[in-house]
């Protein structure tokens, strides 16, 4: 239908999600589905008593991490309200019956986050960060192919029958089945969103801030530029209008390549879709779905519009900065009742919605008004102000050791050594910090190739600046300057090296007695000699000071294997715990590796046994701890790397376990894997660990220590691994901001570390 364009205005707000709304699926003008970071999908139906509004009619529960892409399957005789397809960070694709909200199919096959779902006739096609497209038919995987060399962010089906995929490699690909017809290049960053443009071709939205209209031939018909940040989504209407959603908090409406209206939101706009009527639905990071309209009869009443305008004003005010500081954090006028400490001292205070600078007049003993501090666009100052002076940078410096955050002003024209010395003197800090501060300045001001000015003289010694490893009179190229991180990167691995040996032996003996008295399982029990040998193994393991000179017999390993393979699952965990400690013993590990490298892989068999249906927490805990301890011995590194996908998949649900010891063991497994796969430069493995660690970081019920280790894994992978761009595509920035706001000091600190990595 055609639309006589008038300005879009708010129609209604749909409130119910507890976190960012990530995706929208228009089932009809009467029914809308939305997905959220809160792990739910909500179905909204037109309110029969008020045609302007929608009410939440169903909540679909089942995903264990945030839900993203959605697609609708039209009604059939068996499903009169149709079905809904959803993809999630949990790697699953679900199919839902919209009559009752039940999950009727679980499609498992992706190794990482599902980023797109679309229908291809009767088939479902899904895309993923694991770089594959998968085709599902009647609930079964029928095709899978690696479609890009980087994460795939979106997939759609064109009316002409082709599939289009968009990727973090900045390209789009056109597919006929599994055959690539052509690769389309032009974007300079991740292709995040795709949509059909009726009768013309298709649209792409990119992190480069642009939207492009493509013909099937690969020709670019239009490029739309106007957003000031990442564009996450794009959609088109039969009238020719286009809508896009962006990190810049605006949904923009385009006609013939020109932006004709911007709809401001109090947060990032993750998705935007047209209803058939031409109304627009937007999904926002504030957890609210909004519907916008040009139709006079359904526009929200003035009170609702005024309330929304107030939301926008409050949001902008909360983010407005003056001199690099948030406006709402500036002191009020009452702070001027305190006298200054020196003539000319400057103070910026809040007056209404503005920051106003005052200078202390020592002679008159009063604060003289200098004037309003004028900000640049969107309330961001062109140059920050500190003590009434404009600088290129005003850095926050965390000295640690319980010290408060210090402000360090700096201009690019300054000598960083001079600036560091003067600052340390002013702050009364030891000069042991000098080189760290200089490196911090160089890294964060982008002056990685700074050349030292030989005319500089140390204010204390009269000498040139000393740089370790350099002669004091030579020019310094500070190319290795690094910002100061508190918890990343992680070096070395963690292990679980404490055991209650007496309790282990007692429990094993107790289980053996039970088996011996069981007529069915008595043949699986240990003889008295074998029980005695278990005691001897434990004696060796207890004596850690002689690990270098003690040895085990082959029969010792065979004995433990007998228990792990033959004993019922409910009785095997004490033996698994012995293996956990055995792998920390040099000779024990060397014997065990023989049973891993042959065709009868002891560890893979153990993993399969403990993760089968009705898996017991005790078995999961002891087995994950075994795997954690394997990282200590380099002989197992190849095996761990080779089987990383199988291992992480097998224990992927541990992050949500109510058992906090199991949560911690799983997070430690991820952290050790991060360390190993960074060393091995294994990007695919790093990406899977990153995805799993983000699940833990976002798990509200996760233990603090588990979250911390997962955050350290994420930060280490971003800083020294090969997945920083993938992490940013995962929206790690907003998750890190939440971590920075944590009341737990170490979570806030590692969140700040990751925020710094993002900004490098």
XYZ file of C-alpha atoms in Angstrom:
760
model
C 0.000 0.000 0.000
C 1.080 3.607 -0.618
C 1.649 5.989 2.254
C 1.039 9.724 2.027
C 4.007 10.665 4.138
C 3.419 12.600 7.295
C 5.703 12.532 10.309
C 5.561 9.281 12.242
C 4.386 9.693 15.803
C 4.246 7.388 18.770
C 1.297 5.007 18.693
C 1.972 2.881 21.788
C 4.646 1.334 23.995
C 4.784 -2.404 24.706
C 6.322 -3.049 28.110
C 7.085 -6.476 29.555
C 10.625 -7.488 28.644
C 13.184 -7.213 31.438
C 16.154 -6.405 29.214
C 17.108 -5.229 25.703
C 14.574 -6.114 23.017
C 16.712 -7.632 20.251
C 14.394 -8.809 17.487
C 10.969 -8.271 15.920
C 8.824 -10.586 13.828
C 5.643 -9.224 12.258
C 3.151 -12.072 12.045
C 0.351 -9.732 10.959
C -0.865 -6.235 11.792
C -2.650 -7.847 14.742
C 0.210 -9.982 16.090
C 3.863 -9.124 16.710
C 6.580 -11.300 18.266
C 9.647 -9.842 19.986
C 12.829 -11.422 21.355
C 14.991 -10.180 24.182
C 18.211 -10.417 26.074
C 15.994 -11.566 28.970
C 15.849 -14.994 27.179
C 12.155 -14.762 26.403
C 9.978 -14.232 23.366
C 6.751 -12.312 23.766
C 3.790 -12.382 21.440
C 1.777 -9.155 21.402
C -1.806 -9.062 20.134
C -3.970 -6.106 19.185
C -6.007 -4.960 22.180
C -9.683 -5.509 21.249
C -10.729 -2.711 23.606
C -8.254 -0.131 22.242
C -7.140 -0.539 18.637
C -4.126 1.707 19.226
C -2.509 -0.729 21.626
C -1.127 -4.258 21.876
C -1.110 -6.523 24.921
C 1.222 -9.394 25.761
C -0.691 -12.563 24.904
C 2.046 -15.218 25.252
C 5.509 -15.594 26.742
C 7.667 -18.302 25.142
C 10.232 -19.762 27.554
C 12.994 -22.242 26.794
C 16.118 -20.512 25.529
C 18.935 -20.330 28.058
C 20.602 -17.202 26.684
C 19.513 -14.072 24.865
C 17.187 -14.546 21.906
C 17.792 -12.758 18.618
C 16.393 -13.566 15.158
C 12.768 -14.540 14.621
C 10.763 -15.755 11.625
C 7.092 -16.645 11.191
C 5.672 -19.729 9.495
C 2.185 -19.034 8.171
C -0.853 -20.953 9.502
C -1.698 -24.491 8.391
C -4.492 -26.881 9.341
C -2.252 -28.329 12.074
C -1.095 -24.911 13.278
C -3.973 -22.472 12.762
C -2.072 -19.547 14.354
C 1.168 -20.413 12.612
C 4.570 -21.202 14.081
C 7.504 -19.070 15.172
C 11.203 -19.774 14.620
C 13.774 -18.331 17.042
C 17.571 -18.344 17.225
C 19.640 -17.703 20.326
C 23.035 -17.163 21.828
C 22.538 -20.658 23.320
C 23.263 -22.066 19.786
C 19.773 -23.566 19.350
C 16.995 -22.904 16.870
C 13.516 -23.471 18.341
C 10.208 -23.835 16.550
C 7.132 -22.795 18.560
C 3.427 -23.565 18.216
C 1.694 -20.202 18.584
C -1.578 -21.767 19.697
C -0.167 -22.798 23.073
C 3.374 -21.391 23.109
C 5.011 -24.828 23.216
C 8.427 -25.602 21.773
C 7.722 -28.292 19.173
C 11.199 -28.607 17.633
C 14.735 -28.036 18.889
C 17.285 -27.785 16.095
C 20.756 -28.466 17.453
C 23.840 -28.249 15.287
C 25.368 -24.792 15.449
C 28.475 -24.404 17.573
C 27.943 -20.739 18.375
C 25.296 -18.008 18.492
C 22.498 -18.240 15.936
C 22.279 -14.870 14.183
C 19.648 -15.383 11.492
C 16.678 -17.602 10.596
C 14.629 -17.603 7.408
C 12.218 -19.843 5.517
C 13.138 -21.429 2.181
C 9.896 -23.051 1.047
C 9.304 -25.698 3.750
C 12.894 -25.617 4.981
C 14.418 -23.494 7.736
C 17.809 -21.919 7.002
C 19.874 -20.560 9.898
C 23.100 -18.558 10.101
C 25.616 -18.444 12.917
C 28.773 -16.917 14.284
C 30.271 -20.390 13.622
C 30.518 -19.247 9.953
C 27.998 -21.790 8.659
C 24.588 -21.800 7.047
C 22.445 -24.802 7.947
C 19.320 -26.144 6.286
C 16.731 -27.953 8.394
C 13.865 -30.076 7.071
C 11.194 -31.601 9.313
C 13.362 -30.976 12.344
C 16.469 -32.621 10.866
C 19.709 -31.093 9.616
C 19.981 -31.836 5.889
C 22.712 -29.413 4.749
C 25.494 -27.412 6.337
C 28.205 -25.397 4.674
C 30.857 -22.865 5.616
C 29.530 -19.801 3.854
C 32.067 -17.187 4.987
C 35.483 -17.084 6.607
C 34.098 -14.868 9.376
C 30.941 -14.913 11.532
C 27.691 -14.731 9.570
C 25.377 -12.074 10.972
C 22.211 -12.425 8.858
C 20.470 -14.511 6.201
C 17.317 -13.872 4.134
C 15.420 -15.547 1.307
C 14.694 -13.472 -1.797
C 11.385 -13.761 -3.706
C 13.412 -15.007 -6.699
C 14.570 -18.021 -4.668
C 18.154 -17.096 -3.773
C 19.536 -16.805 -0.254
C 21.622 -13.808 0.817
C 24.081 -13.914 3.728
C 25.883 -11.019 5.393
C 29.080 -11.418 7.376
C 31.620 -9.801 9.671
C 34.028 -10.003 6.713
C 32.067 -6.988 5.317
C 30.769 -8.992 2.351
C 27.410 -10.345 1.211
C 26.989 -13.598 -0.689
C 24.210 -14.712 -2.996
C 23.384 -18.438 -2.876
C 21.449 -20.948 -4.964
C 21.289 -23.893 -2.617
C 24.882 -24.397 -1.404
C 26.317 -22.822 -4.549
C 27.701 -19.315 -4.228
C 26.513 -17.233 -7.180
C 28.468 -14.088 -6.347
C 30.157 -12.154 -3.557
C 29.144 -8.520 -3.094
C 31.701 -6.096 -1.708
C 31.376 -2.447 -0.800
C 30.764 -2.186 2.925
C 33.860 -1.491 4.990
C 32.716 -3.255 8.158
C 30.399 -6.024 9.394
C 27.166 -6.547 7.463
C 24.646 -6.815 10.287
C 21.140 -6.664 8.784
C 19.424 -7.716 5.544
C 15.958 -7.152 4.075
C 14.081 -7.627 0.814
C 13.354 -4.440 -1.137
C 10.162 -5.214 -3.093
C 10.613 -5.248 -6.909
C 14.192 -3.909 -6.709
C 16.551 -6.235 -4.853
C 17.681 -6.287 -1.253
C 19.044 -4.012 1.483
C 22.036 -4.352 3.788
C 22.834 -2.530 7.043
C 26.401 -2.304 8.276
C 28.635 -1.396 11.180
C 30.176 1.153 8.807
C 27.068 3.297 9.421
C 25.570 2.910 5.962
C 22.643 1.150 4.297
C 22.948 -0.131 0.735
C 20.361 -1.169 -1.836
C 21.635 -3.938 -4.123
C 20.355 -5.345 -7.399
C 20.571 -9.114 -7.925
C 23.402 -8.422 -10.350
C 25.493 -7.097 -7.473
C 25.164 -3.479 -8.539
C 24.736 -0.901 -5.770
C 21.599 1.069 -6.594
C 21.648 3.371 -3.568
C 23.811 4.113 -0.553
C 22.127 5.758 2.419
C 24.378 7.553 4.908
C 23.093 9.421 7.928
C 23.526 7.269 11.008
C 26.440 8.199 13.254
C 27.120 4.673 14.537
C 26.548 0.972 13.815
C 23.389 0.205 11.831
C 21.919 -3.025 13.200
C 18.788 -3.506 11.119
C 16.926 -2.462 8.006
C 13.471 -3.146 6.587
C 11.418 -2.010 3.593
C 7.723 -1.372 2.925
C 5.803 -1.911 -0.294
C 5.381 1.872 -0.508
C 9.118 2.271 -1.040
C 9.886 3.531 2.463
C 12.888 2.075 4.304
C 13.509 2.053 8.061
C 16.831 1.410 9.824
C 17.806 0.972 13.485
C 21.144 2.008 14.940
C 23.417 2.221 17.933
C 23.026 6.000 17.605
C 19.556 5.679 19.256
C 17.599 6.554 16.132
C 15.320 4.707 13.787
C 15.648 6.548 10.492
C 13.031 6.561 7.748
C 14.298 6.829 4.175
C 12.625 7.631 0.865
C 14.488 7.522 -2.441
C 17.781 7.372 -0.560
C 17.089 10.437 1.576
C 16.411 10.387 5.320
C 13.034 12.057 5.805
C 12.605 11.474 9.561
C 14.548 10.255 12.612
C 12.752 8.667 15.555
C 14.832 9.247 18.676
C 14.917 6.543 21.369
C 16.264 6.393 24.941
C 18.751 3.698 23.942
C 20.151 1.649 21.064
C 17.611 0.588 18.399
C 18.325 -3.099 17.774
C 15.585 -3.754 15.237
C 12.901 -1.954 13.238
C 10.143 -3.479 11.128
C 7.189 -2.265 9.088
C 3.658 -3.518 9.642
C 1.626 -3.990 6.452
C -0.280 -0.808 7.361
C 2.976 1.161 7.179
C 3.272 1.516 10.942
C 6.775 0.893 12.302
C 7.763 -1.323 15.241
C 11.084 -0.649 17.009
C 13.047 -2.707 19.533
C 15.113 -0.722 22.017
C 17.844 -1.469 24.540
C 15.656 0.031 27.294
C 13.514 -3.134 27.097
C 10.538 -1.410 25.450
C 8.884 -2.157 22.087
C 7.365 0.896 20.410
C 4.909 1.243 17.552
C 4.941 4.411 15.415
C 2.268 5.573 12.991
C 1.246 8.283 10.534
C -2.448 7.348 10.858
C -4.241 10.053 12.808
C -6.816 7.747 14.360
C -4.293 5.624 16.271
C -1.680 8.153 17.426
C -1.037 8.077 21.186
C -2.773 10.750 23.222
C -0.872 13.908 24.087
C -0.161 12.819 27.653
C 1.603 9.661 26.409
C 3.582 11.652 23.840
C 4.629 14.181 26.479
C 5.691 11.343 28.796
C 7.836 9.883 26.024
C 9.405 13.257 25.278
C 10.271 13.474 28.980
C 11.949 10.035 28.797
C 14.125 11.269 25.952
C 15.025 14.482 27.782
C 15.924 12.629 30.971
C 18.012 10.119 29.060
C 19.923 12.818 27.189
C 20.435 14.776 30.381
C 21.813 11.710 32.147
C 24.370 11.288 29.357
C 25.217 14.916 28.687
C 28.830 15.722 29.411
C 30.557 18.964 30.271
C 34.322 19.048 30.193
C 34.406 15.273 29.945
C 32.153 14.851 33.001
C 28.517 13.801 33.103
C 26.289 16.804 33.714
C 24.354 15.034 36.450
C 27.627 14.344 38.268
C 28.638 18.017 38.449
C 28.304 19.734 41.834
C 25.455 22.185 42.325
C 25.636 25.896 43.103
C 25.896 25.116 46.807
C 29.473 23.939 46.183
C 30.423 27.607 45.622
C 29.929 28.276 49.348
C 33.347 26.679 49.932
C 36.311 28.994 49.243
C 38.889 28.206 46.584
C 42.454 27.237 47.393
C 44.330 29.419 44.894
C 43.743 32.513 42.794
C 42.274 31.594 39.428
C 41.177 28.126 40.528
C 38.333 27.067 38.249
C 35.252 25.062 39.125
C 32.459 23.866 36.818
C 29.032 23.559 38.468
C 25.618 22.563 37.255
C 23.061 25.290 36.699
C 19.840 23.828 35.323
C 20.728 21.854 32.172
C 24.100 23.526 31.688
C 27.597 23.516 33.114
C 28.905 26.921 34.172
C 32.544 27.720 34.953
C 33.569 29.906 37.927
C 37.037 31.189 38.899
C 38.177 31.884 42.468
C 39.046 35.514 43.089
C 41.513 35.350 45.955
C 41.577 39.127 46.516
C 37.785 39.458 46.765
C 37.360 35.994 48.304
C 34.581 35.034 45.928
C 33.792 32.880 42.904
C 33.538 34.931 39.686
C 31.389 33.562 36.903
C 33.395 32.880 33.730
C 30.554 31.608 31.557
C 28.727 28.581 30.276
C 30.802 25.594 29.174
C 29.735 25.043 25.572
C 29.538 21.438 24.407
C 29.836 20.031 20.908
C 27.151 17.979 19.135
C 25.147 15.570 21.297
C 26.526 17.152 24.442
C 30.075 15.925 23.925
C 32.678 18.615 24.510
C 35.088 19.195 21.643
C 37.893 19.236 24.203
C 37.540 18.299 27.865
C 38.058 20.878 30.599
C 40.045 20.228 33.770
C 40.519 22.901 36.426
C 39.063 25.418 33.971
C 41.589 24.612 31.210
C 40.825 22.779 27.953
C 42.962 19.743 27.145
C 43.106 17.217 24.334
C 42.614 14.480 26.934
C 41.649 14.136 30.584
C 42.449 10.559 31.569
C 41.095 8.595 34.530
C 44.074 6.922 36.218
C 43.503 4.066 38.651
C 46.622 3.640 40.778
C 45.068 0.678 42.599
C 45.848 -0.283 46.178
C 42.616 1.351 47.307
C 43.686 4.759 45.993
C 41.013 7.030 44.464
C 40.748 7.585 40.697
C 42.977 10.514 39.639
C 42.477 12.906 36.697
C 45.469 13.330 34.378
C 45.183 16.195 31.844
C 47.308 15.992 28.682
C 47.787 17.780 25.355
C 49.306 16.121 22.302
C 51.893 18.895 22.192
C 53.121 18.010 25.696
C 56.177 15.892 26.314
C 54.695 12.759 27.958
C 57.661 12.361 30.323
C 57.349 15.960 31.398
C 53.580 15.549 31.822
C 54.054 12.357 33.846
C 56.661 13.942 36.136
C 54.604 17.049 36.823
C 51.488 14.979 37.459
C 53.227 12.586 39.849
C 54.646 15.555 41.734
C 51.232 17.238 41.925
C 49.540 14.057 43.092
C 52.321 13.279 45.581
C 52.847 9.830 44.050
C 56.131 7.873 43.893
C 58.223 8.192 40.739
C 58.250 4.404 40.474
C 55.012 4.911 38.523
C 56.720 7.127 35.957
C 57.250 4.687 33.063
C 53.803 3.156 33.511
C 52.204 6.598 33.336
C 54.179 7.534 30.224
C 53.158 4.309 28.491
C 49.562 4.867 29.553
C 49.608 8.380 28.043
C 51.182 7.242 24.782
C 48.781 4.337 24.309
C 45.627 6.244 25.167
C 46.515 9.358 23.200
C 47.330 7.329 20.094
C 50.986 8.464 20.099
C 52.511 5.046 19.636
C 55.433 6.422 17.602
C 56.351 9.304 19.907
C 59.941 10.482 19.496
C 61.548 11.901 22.584
C 62.748 15.520 22.441
C 66.430 15.425 23.513
C 66.231 18.973 24.832
C 64.013 17.825 27.706
C 65.561 17.907 31.166
C 64.363 15.956 34.169
C 63.110 18.566 36.707
C 64.783 16.659 39.545
C 68.116 15.455 38.106
C 68.644 17.798 35.168
C 69.146 14.745 32.946
C 67.227 13.535 29.950
C 64.325 11.170 30.593
C 65.516 7.702 31.483
C 63.811 4.786 29.772
C 64.821 1.291 30.867
C 66.972 -0.357 28.211
C 67.752 2.978 26.486
C 70.571 5.414 26.934
C 69.243 8.515 28.657
C 70.323 10.843 25.850
C 68.853 8.915 22.903
C 65.507 9.332 21.212
C 62.857 6.921 22.444
C 60.254 5.297 20.229
C 57.643 4.106 22.693
C 56.139 1.543 20.351
C 55.514 -1.011 23.075
C 53.433 1.241 25.288
C 50.433 -0.550 26.741
C 47.496 0.602 28.797
C 47.300 -0.532 32.399
C 45.083 -3.582 32.778
C 44.361 -5.006 36.185
C 43.277 -8.589 35.422
C 44.070 -9.339 31.776
C 45.610 -11.062 29.945
C 45.627 -14.271 31.957
C 48.982 -15.999 31.930
C 49.260 -19.630 32.939
C 46.452 -22.015 33.841
C 44.505 -22.753 36.999
C 44.113 -26.193 38.573
C 42.109 -27.879 41.304
C 44.918 -29.397 43.367
C 43.308 -29.931 46.765
C 41.707 -33.293 47.549
C 40.080 -34.921 50.570
C 41.923 -38.212 50.070
C 40.598 -39.915 53.185
C 37.020 -39.111 52.199
C 37.632 -40.339 48.644
C 39.015 -43.679 49.823
C 36.233 -44.092 52.385
C 33.516 -43.449 49.772
C 35.144 -45.810 47.257
C 35.383 -48.560 49.850
C 31.733 -47.999 50.814
C 30.586 -48.248 47.174
C 32.709 -51.377 46.652
C 31.048 -53.063 49.639
C 27.629 -52.247 48.164
C 28.614 -53.779 44.798
C 30.024 -56.882 46.443
C 26.678 -57.557 48.168
C 24.727 -56.937 44.929
C 24.189 -60.238 43.115
C 23.848 -58.463 39.775
C 26.947 -56.267 40.048
C 29.203 -58.248 42.356
C 31.536 -59.153 39.476
C 32.297 -55.439 39.049
C 33.544 -55.001 42.606
C 37.225 -54.763 43.524
C 39.128 -57.498 45.325
C 40.765 -56.814 48.679
C 44.122 -56.578 46.884
C 42.710 -54.027 44.424
C 41.231 -51.933 47.236
C 44.616 -52.023 48.913
C 46.216 -50.845 45.643
C 43.825 -47.875 45.490
C 45.100 -46.965 48.964
C 48.668 -47.160 47.681
C 47.833 -44.827 44.749
C 46.420 -42.297 47.185
C 49.504 -42.568 49.406
C 51.699 -41.628 46.432
C 49.414 -38.720 45.484
C 49.433 -37.360 49.023
C 53.235 -37.101 49.046
C 53.587 -34.105 46.718
C 57.171 -33.402 47.808
C 58.328 -36.619 46.104
C 56.360 -36.345 42.851
C 59.691 -36.096 41.007
C 60.806 -39.553 42.171
C 57.636 -41.633 42.656
C 56.051 -43.820 39.985
C 52.864 -45.749 39.352
C 52.479 -49.214 37.849
C 50.530 -49.810 34.648
C 48.118 -51.898 36.708
C 47.256 -48.792 38.763
C 45.887 -47.046 35.672
C 44.139 -50.236 34.569
C 42.495 -50.473 37.977
C 41.088 -46.938 37.784
C 39.907 -47.595 34.230
C 38.054 -50.671 35.422
C 36.129 -48.598 37.955
C 35.339 -45.777 35.519
C 34.156 -48.166 32.824
C 32.340 -50.799 34.867
C 30.924 -49.148 37.958
C 27.426 -47.620 37.820
C 27.420 -43.840 37.160
C 26.231 -43.052 40.689
C 29.357 -44.711 42.136
C 32.145 -43.569 39.838
C 32.865 -40.031 41.066
C 35.446 -40.992 43.759
C 37.546 -42.737 41.088
C 37.195 -39.712 38.792
C 38.466 -37.538 41.617
C 41.551 -39.741 41.930
C 42.186 -39.322 38.191
C 41.879 -35.539 38.714
C 44.865 -35.645 41.054
C 46.698 -38.314 39.053
C 47.050 -35.998 36.049
C 48.991 -33.528 38.226
C 51.594 -36.224 38.936
C 54.227 -36.276 36.146
C 54.459 -40.060 35.887
C 50.740 -40.548 36.380
C 50.033 -38.138 33.521
C 52.538 -39.911 31.251
C 50.772 -43.240 31.833
C 47.318 -41.786 31.387
C 48.153 -40.138 28.059
C 48.686 -43.596 26.547
C 45.024 -44.378 27.212
C 43.975 -41.141 25.549
C 46.040 -41.347 22.384
C 44.952 -44.845 21.378
C 41.688 -45.808 19.712
C 39.984 -46.428 23.066
C 40.064 -42.872 24.394
C 39.490 -43.113 28.148
C 38.620 -39.443 28.571
C 36.140 -39.225 25.686
C 34.424 -42.354 27.014
C 34.289 -40.782 30.477
C 32.800 -37.560 29.102
C 30.143 -39.467 27.186
C 29.226 -41.538 30.241
C 28.884 -38.656 32.699
C 26.923 -36.372 30.347
C 24.296 -38.880 29.309
C 20.675 -38.430 30.378
C 20.186 -37.810 34.097
C 23.766 -36.634 34.479
C 24.745 -36.424 38.143
C 26.247 -33.164 39.442
C 29.001 -35.065 41.291
C 30.099 -36.753 38.057
C 29.967 -33.531 36.075
C 31.969 -31.691 38.748
C 34.748 -34.263 39.074
C 35.036 -34.765 35.297
C 35.235 -31.044 34.521
C 37.915 -30.749 37.200
C 39.858 -33.577 35.529
C 39.748 -31.646 32.257
C 40.834 -28.437 33.992
C 43.868 -30.170 35.486
C 44.908 -31.643 32.120
C 45.982 -28.152 31.017
C 48.824 -28.313 33.546
C 50.623 -30.952 31.466
C 51.596 -29.938 27.926
C 51.326 -33.571 26.774
C 47.543 -33.135 26.812
C 47.441 -29.799 24.956
C 47.073 -31.317 21.487
C 44.239 -33.558 22.721
C 42.521 -30.650 24.453
C 42.759 -28.465 21.359
C 41.609 -31.207 18.995
C 38.530 -32.046 21.078
C 37.666 -28.538 22.317
C 34.355 -28.372 20.468
C 33.218 -31.778 21.695
C 34.217 -30.978 25.278
C 32.602 -27.539 25.411
C 29.397 -28.844 23.845
C 29.212 -31.718 26.318
C 29.378 -29.415 29.350
C 27.626 -26.372 27.855
C 24.748 -26.470 30.362
C 27.016 -26.350 33.413
C 26.990 -22.533 33.478
C 23.341 -22.593 34.598
C 23.770 -25.299 37.225
C 22.560 -24.438 40.740
C 25.765 -26.112 41.981
C 28.217 -23.228 42.422
C 31.225 -25.563 42.551
C 30.254 -26.880 39.125
C 29.783 -23.326 37.824
C 33.285 -22.446 39.020
C 34.821 -25.587 37.519
C 33.195 -24.847 34.143
C 34.359 -21.211 34.171
C 37.872 -22.385 35.013
C 37.717 -24.796 32.061
C 36.818 -21.859 29.796
C 39.611 -19.712 31.226
C 42.210 -22.440 30.704
C 40.943 -22.992 27.175
C 41.284 -19.259 26.495
C 44.932 -19.369 27.599
C 45.696 -22.467 25.495
C 43.889 -21.406 22.324
C 45.453 -17.926 22.422
C 48.844 -19.640 22.519
C 47.842 -21.938 19.629
C 46.353 -19.018 17.614
C 43.199 -21.094 17.090
C 40.573 -18.526 16.062
C 37.711 -20.993 15.667
C 38.359 -22.425 19.118
C 38.745 -18.961 20.639
C 35.387 -17.937 19.183
C 33.640 -20.924 20.766
C 35.215 -20.219 24.166
C 34.223 -16.563 23.839
C 30.611 -17.506 23.142
C 30.505 -19.867 26.126
C 32.175 -17.353 28.445
C 29.675 -14.654 27.476
C 26.866 -17.008 28.494
C 28.368 -17.276 31.966
C 28.949 -13.521 32.156
C 25.293 -12.885 31.358
C 23.934 -15.547 33.715
C 22.263 -13.660 36.569
C 22.437 -16.616 38.940
C 26.129 -17.311 38.277
C 28.503 -17.187 41.222
C 30.749 -14.101 41.441
C 33.973 -16.122 41.078
C 32.540 -17.977 38.066
C 31.595 -14.707 36.400
C 34.990 -13.228 37.176
C 36.900 -16.090 35.566
C 34.646 -15.909 32.521
C 35.235 -12.157 32.230
C 39.000 -12.696 32.464
C 38.701 -15.274 29.664
C 36.729 -12.802 27.534
C 39.185 -9.976 28.152
C 42.215 -12.161 27.466
C 40.714 -13.449 24.212
C 39.958 -9.897 23.090
C 43.344 -8.505 24.076
C 45.699 -11.254 22.896
C 43.495 -13.549 20.851
C 41.933 -13.230 17.406
C 38.312 -12.561 18.352
C 38.079 -8.915 19.410
C 35.887 -8.071 16.410
C 33.667 -11.098 17.058
C 33.278 -10.011 20.693
C 32.225 -6.533 19.606
C 29.703 -8.127 17.229
C 28.416 -10.068 20.262
C 27.662 -6.682 21.867
C 30.318 -7.228 24.514
C 30.467 -3.457 25.036
C 27.057 -3.192 26.681
C 27.719 -6.326 28.757
C 31.048 -4.864 29.899
C 29.303 -1.650 30.930
C 27.055 -3.716 33.198
C 30.117 -5.385 34.672
C 31.753 -1.995 35.331
C 28.693 -1.029 37.364
C 28.904 -4.172 39.528
C 29.156 -3.811 43.296
C 31.748 -6.591 43.247
C 35.091 -4.826 42.926
C 36.869 -7.441 40.820
C 33.942 -7.727 38.378
C 33.917 -3.935 37.983
C 37.699 -3.933 37.469
C 37.741 -6.576 34.767
C 34.755 -4.835 33.133
C 36.879 -1.682 33.014
C 39.750 -3.697 31.510
C 37.496 -4.943 28.714
C 36.060 -1.484 28.133
C 39.624 -0.239 27.652
C 40.366 -3.057 25.170
C 37.282 -2.081 23.154
C 38.474 1.509 22.944
C 41.974 0.605 21.714
